[in-house]
Amino acid sequence: DPSLVLEELCWLLRCAAHTLADAGEGETPMVPIQLVEMVEKQGEGQPCPIHDLSTALITVTSTCLDPAARAVLSPRVLEIAIACAARWCKTYLMPEEKVPASLAVRYSVAGSGMQILDTLVKVSRELLSSWPGEAELHL
């Protein structure tokens, strides 16, 4: 049953977003303290789990740009994916607080920040045009 796989994907996306970023509701979104400590202890050249999980989150979110993949995914999965990507963006791509230097460089304009932002804008545009919802709510 495909709905079981999609349900698991929803939970994986939510877990990834909660692992990578504090909720930030009513607060300034920040990288969780445990992740900051892990990155600061990590040596140069070692794989970065934050980057790997972030890449996976953005990759799943960007699957809606492929029409064949979009036909398989449910609107609910894509709704959760874009909400998770927004949470990630507030924390890593457009942070209000200081993030570890290695992450700041990686997601800056000089790093992959512009490419990720471009992808997420395309995803948002695609989702709004494919599933517009209640048009009178769009401002």
PDB file of C-alpha atoms in Angstrom:
ATOM      1  CA  ASP A   1       0.000   0.000   0.000  1.00  0.00           C
ATOM      2  CA  PRO A   2       1.674   3.258  -1.151  1.00  0.00           C
ATOM      3  CA  SER A   3      -0.053   5.296   1.542  1.00  0.00           C
ATOM      4  CA  LEU A   4       2.010   3.517   4.213  1.00  0.00           C
ATOM      5  CA  VAL A   5       5.250   4.545   2.534  1.00  0.00           C
ATOM      6  CA  LEU A   6       4.041   8.125   2.153  1.00  0.00           C
ATOM      7  CA  GLU A   7       3.035   8.209   5.830  1.00  0.00           C
ATOM      8  CA  GLU A   8       6.509   7.008   6.824  1.00  0.00           C
ATOM      9  CA  LEU A   9       8.063   9.640   4.561  1.00  0.00           C
ATOM     10  CA  CYS A  10       5.995  12.317   6.323  1.00  0.00           C
ATOM     11  CA  TRP A  11       7.317  11.157   9.693  1.00  0.00           C
ATOM     12  CA  LEU A  12      10.905  11.002   8.429  1.00  0.00           C
ATOM     13  CA  LEU A  13      10.652  14.559   7.108  1.00  0.00           C
ATOM     14  CA  ARG A  14       9.265  15.808  10.405  1.00  0.00           C
ATOM     15  CA  CYS A  15      11.967  13.993  12.378  1.00  0.00           C
ATOM     16  CA  ALA A  16      14.657  15.477  10.139  1.00  0.00           C
ATOM     17  CA  ALA A  17      13.274  18.997  10.576  1.00  0.00           C
ATOM     18  CA  HIS A  18      12.996  18.603  14.351  1.00  0.00           C
ATOM     19  CA  THR A  19      16.539  17.222  14.526  1.00  0.00           C
ATOM     20  CA  LEU A  20      18.043  20.012  12.430  1.00  0.00           C
ATOM     21  CA  ALA A  21      16.168  23.018  13.787  1.00  0.00           C
ATOM     22  CA  ASP A  22      14.439  24.179  16.938  1.00  0.00           C
ATOM     23  CA  ALA A  23      10.772  24.993  16.474  1.00  0.00           C
ATOM     24  CA  GLY A  24      11.332  28.742  16.664  1.00  0.00           C
ATOM     25  CA  GLU A  25       7.652  29.438  17.299  1.00  0.00           C
ATOM     26  CA  GLY A  26       7.656  32.783  19.057  1.00  0.00           C
ATOM     27  CA  GLU A  27      11.430  32.541  19.337  1.00  0.00           C
ATOM     28  CA  THR A  28      14.396  33.130  17.080  1.00  0.00           C
ATOM     29  CA  PRO A  29      15.050  29.877  15.187  1.00  0.00           C
ATOM     30  CA  MET A  30      18.413  28.427  16.175  1.00  0.00           C
ATOM     31  CA  VAL A  31      20.561  25.407  15.465  1.00  0.00           C
ATOM     32  CA  PRO A  32      20.022  23.022  18.395  1.00  0.00           C
ATOM     33  CA  ILE A  33      22.792  23.343  20.999  1.00  0.00           C
ATOM     34  CA  GLN A  34      23.731  19.675  20.710  1.00  0.00           C
ATOM     35  CA  LEU A  35      24.347  20.074  16.972  1.00  0.00           C
ATOM     36  CA  VAL A  36      26.435  23.211  17.514  1.00  0.00           C
ATOM     37  CA  GLU A  37      28.592  21.333  20.019  1.00  0.00           C
ATOM     38  CA  MET A  38      28.958  18.388  17.635  1.00  0.00           C
ATOM     39  CA  VAL A  39      30.061  20.624  14.755  1.00  0.00           C
ATOM     40  CA  GLU A  40      32.548  22.495  16.956  1.00  0.00           C
ATOM     41  CA  LYS A  41      34.136  19.204  18.105  1.00  0.00           C
ATOM     42  CA  GLN A  42      34.312  17.827  14.598  1.00  0.00           C
ATOM     43  CA  GLY A  43      37.623  17.993  12.765  1.00  0.00           C
ATOM     44  CA  GLU A  44      38.214  19.405   9.308  1.00  0.00           C
ATOM     45  CA  GLY A  45      37.486  17.050   6.442  1.00  0.00           C
ATOM     46  CA  GLN A  46      35.146  14.800   8.422  1.00  0.00           C
ATOM     47  CA  PRO A  47      31.677  14.148   7.021  1.00  0.00           C
ATOM     48  CA  CYS A  48      29.067  16.479   8.446  1.00  0.00           C
ATOM     49  CA  PRO A  49      25.814  14.751   9.469  1.00  0.00           C
ATOM     50  CA  ILE A  50      24.026  18.115   9.490  1.00  0.00           C
ATOM     51  CA  HIS A  51      24.945  18.685   5.860  1.00  0.00           C
ATOM     52  CA  ASP A  52      23.983  15.127   4.880  1.00  0.00           C
ATOM     53  CA  LEU A  53      20.567  15.323   6.560  1.00  0.00           C
ATOM     54  CA  SER A  54      20.006  18.849   5.192  1.00  0.00           C
ATOM     55  CA  THR A  55      20.826  17.647   1.685  1.00  0.00           C
ATOM     56  CA  ALA A  56      18.371  14.765   2.052  1.00  0.00           C
ATOM     57  CA  LEU A  57      15.646  17.134   3.270  1.00  0.00           C
ATOM     58  CA  ILE A  58      16.148  19.531   0.342  1.00  0.00           C
ATOM     59  CA  THR A  59      16.340  16.627  -2.125  1.00  0.00           C
ATOM     60  CA  VAL A  60      13.022  15.153  -0.977  1.00  0.00           C
ATOM     61  CA  THR A  61      11.449  18.607  -1.071  1.00  0.00           C
ATOM     62  CA  SER A  62      12.697  19.228  -4.612  1.00  0.00           C
ATOM     63  CA  THR A  63      11.238  15.972  -5.969  1.00  0.00           C
ATOM     64  CA  CYS A  64       8.059  17.863  -6.789  1.00  0.00           C
ATOM     65  CA  LEU A  65       9.957  19.551  -9.628  1.00  0.00           C
ATOM     66  CA  ASP A  66       9.947  16.193 -11.446  1.00  0.00           C
ATOM     67  CA  PRO A  67       6.453  15.607 -12.900  1.00  0.00           C
ATOM     68  CA  ALA A  68       6.781  11.807 -12.638  1.00  0.00           C
ATOM     69  CA  ALA A  69       7.738  12.003  -8.960  1.00  0.00           C
ATOM     70  CA  ARG A  70       5.054  14.589  -8.239  1.00  0.00           C
ATOM     71  CA  ALA A  71       2.433  12.163  -9.572  1.00  0.00           C
ATOM     72  CA  VAL A  72       3.469   9.615  -6.930  1.00  0.00           C
ATOM     73  CA  LEU A  73       3.714  11.987  -3.956  1.00  0.00           C
ATOM     74  CA  SER A  74       0.638  13.161  -2.131  1.00  0.00           C
ATOM     75  CA  PRO A  75      -0.120  16.828  -1.499  1.00  0.00           C
ATOM     76  CA  ARG A  76       0.246  16.098   2.240  1.00  0.00           C
ATOM     77  CA  VAL A  77       3.829  14.854   1.808  1.00  0.00           C
ATOM     78  CA  LEU A  78       4.718  17.945  -0.185  1.00  0.00           C
ATOM     79  CA  GLU A  79       2.984  20.212   2.342  1.00  0.00           C
ATOM     80  CA  ILE A  80       5.085  18.708   5.130  1.00  0.00           C
ATOM     81  CA  ALA A  81       8.241  18.805   2.998  1.00  0.00           C
ATOM     82  CA  ILE A  82       7.920  22.521   2.242  1.00  0.00           C
ATOM     83  CA  ALA A  83       7.067  23.317   5.876  1.00  0.00           C
ATOM     84  CA  CYS A  84      10.191  21.429   6.961  1.00  0.00           C
ATOM     85  CA  ALA A  85      12.264  23.236   4.346  1.00  0.00           C
ATOM     86  CA  ALA A  86      10.928  26.588   5.592  1.00  0.00           C
ATOM     87  CA  ARG A  87      11.923  25.674   9.132  1.00  0.00           C
ATOM     88  CA  TRP A  88      15.377  24.667   7.865  1.00  0.00           C
ATOM     89  CA  CYS A  89      15.738  27.941   5.899  1.00  0.00           C
ATOM     90  CA  LYS A  90      14.976  30.080   8.939  1.00  0.00           C
ATOM     91  CA  THR A  91      17.716  28.295  10.850  1.00  0.00           C
ATOM     92  CA  TYR A  92      20.508  27.740   8.315  1.00  0.00           C
ATOM     93  CA  LEU A  93      19.934  29.755   5.155  1.00  0.00           C
ATOM     94  CA  MET A  94      18.676  33.005   6.675  1.00  0.00           C
ATOM     95  CA  PRO A  95      19.707  32.790  10.322  1.00  0.00           C
ATOM     96  CA  GLU A  96      19.047  35.580  12.779  1.00  0.00           C
ATOM     97  CA  GLU A  97      21.489  34.061  15.253  1.00  0.00           C
ATOM     98  CA  LYS A  98      25.078  32.974  14.802  1.00  0.00           C
ATOM     99  CA  VAL A  99      25.570  29.503  13.328  1.00  0.00           C
ATOM    100  CA  PRO A 100      28.821  27.514  13.434  1.00  0.00           C
ATOM    101  CA  ALA A 101      31.363  28.896  10.959  1.00  0.00           C
ATOM    102  CA  SER A 102      31.518  25.729   8.864  1.00  0.00           C
ATOM    103  CA  LEU A 103      27.747  25.811   8.356  1.00  0.00           C
ATOM    104  CA  ALA A 104      27.695  29.555   7.740  1.00  0.00           C
ATOM    105  CA  VAL A 105      30.249  29.149   4.949  1.00  0.00           C
ATOM    106  CA  ARG A 106      28.502  26.118   3.481  1.00  0.00           C
ATOM    107  CA  TYR A 107      25.090  27.799   3.244  1.00  0.00           C
ATOM    108  CA  SER A 108      26.261  31.332   2.424  1.00  0.00           C
ATOM    109  CA  VAL A 109      26.038  33.052  -0.939  1.00  0.00           C
ATOM    110  CA  ALA A 110      29.569  31.825  -1.676  1.00  0.00           C
ATOM    111  CA  GLY A 111      28.544  28.269  -0.736  1.00  0.00           C
ATOM    112  CA  SER A 112      25.408  26.483  -1.868  1.00  0.00           C
ATOM    113  CA  GLY A 113      22.982  28.977  -0.316  1.00  0.00           C
ATOM    114  CA  MET A 114      21.864  30.622  -3.550  1.00  0.00           C
ATOM    115  CA  GLN A 115      21.346  27.281  -5.282  1.00  0.00           C
ATOM    116  CA  ILE A 116      19.260  25.977  -2.369  1.00  0.00           C
ATOM    117  CA  LEU A 117      17.220  29.185  -2.230  1.00  0.00           C
ATOM    118  CA  ASP A 118      16.610  29.031  -5.989  1.00  0.00           C
ATOM    119  CA  THR A 119      15.456  25.418  -5.700  1.00  0.00           C
ATOM    120  CA  LEU A 120      13.101  26.190  -2.821  1.00  0.00           C
ATOM    121  CA  VAL A 121      11.581  29.157  -4.678  1.00  0.00           C
ATOM    122  CA  LYS A 122      10.933  26.877  -7.676  1.00  0.00           C
ATOM    123  CA  VAL A 123       9.395  24.270  -5.382  1.00  0.00           C
ATOM    124  CA  SER A 124       7.143  26.860  -3.728  1.00  0.00           C
ATOM    125  CA  ARG A 125       6.028  28.205  -7.092  1.00  0.00           C
ATOM    126  CA  GLU A 126       5.302  24.677  -8.337  1.00  0.00           C
ATOM    127  CA  LEU A 127       3.327  23.716  -5.242  1.00  0.00           C
ATOM    128  CA  LEU A 128       1.251  26.903  -5.293  1.00  0.00           C
ATOM    129  CA  SER A 129       0.393  26.429  -8.963  1.00  0.00           C
ATOM    130  CA  SER A 130      -0.264  22.665  -8.705  1.00  0.00           C
ATOM    131  CA  TRP A 131      -2.301  22.825  -5.493  1.00  0.00           C
ATOM    132  CA  PRO A 132      -3.503  26.403  -5.132  1.00  0.00           C
ATOM    133  CA  GLY A 133      -5.894  25.689  -2.273  1.00  0.00           C
ATOM    134  CA  GLU A 134      -8.170  28.584  -1.507  1.00  0.00           C
ATOM    135  CA  ALA A 135      -7.092  31.338  -3.882  1.00  0.00           C
ATOM    136  CA  GLU A 136      -8.654  34.103  -1.782  1.00  0.00           C
ATOM    137  CA  LEU A 137      -6.191  33.275   1.006  1.00  0.00           C
ATOM    138  CA  HIS A 138      -3.183  33.964  -1.241  1.00  0.00           C
ATOM    139  CA  LEU A 139      -1.937  37.499  -0.851  1.00  0.00           C
TER     140      LEU A 139
END
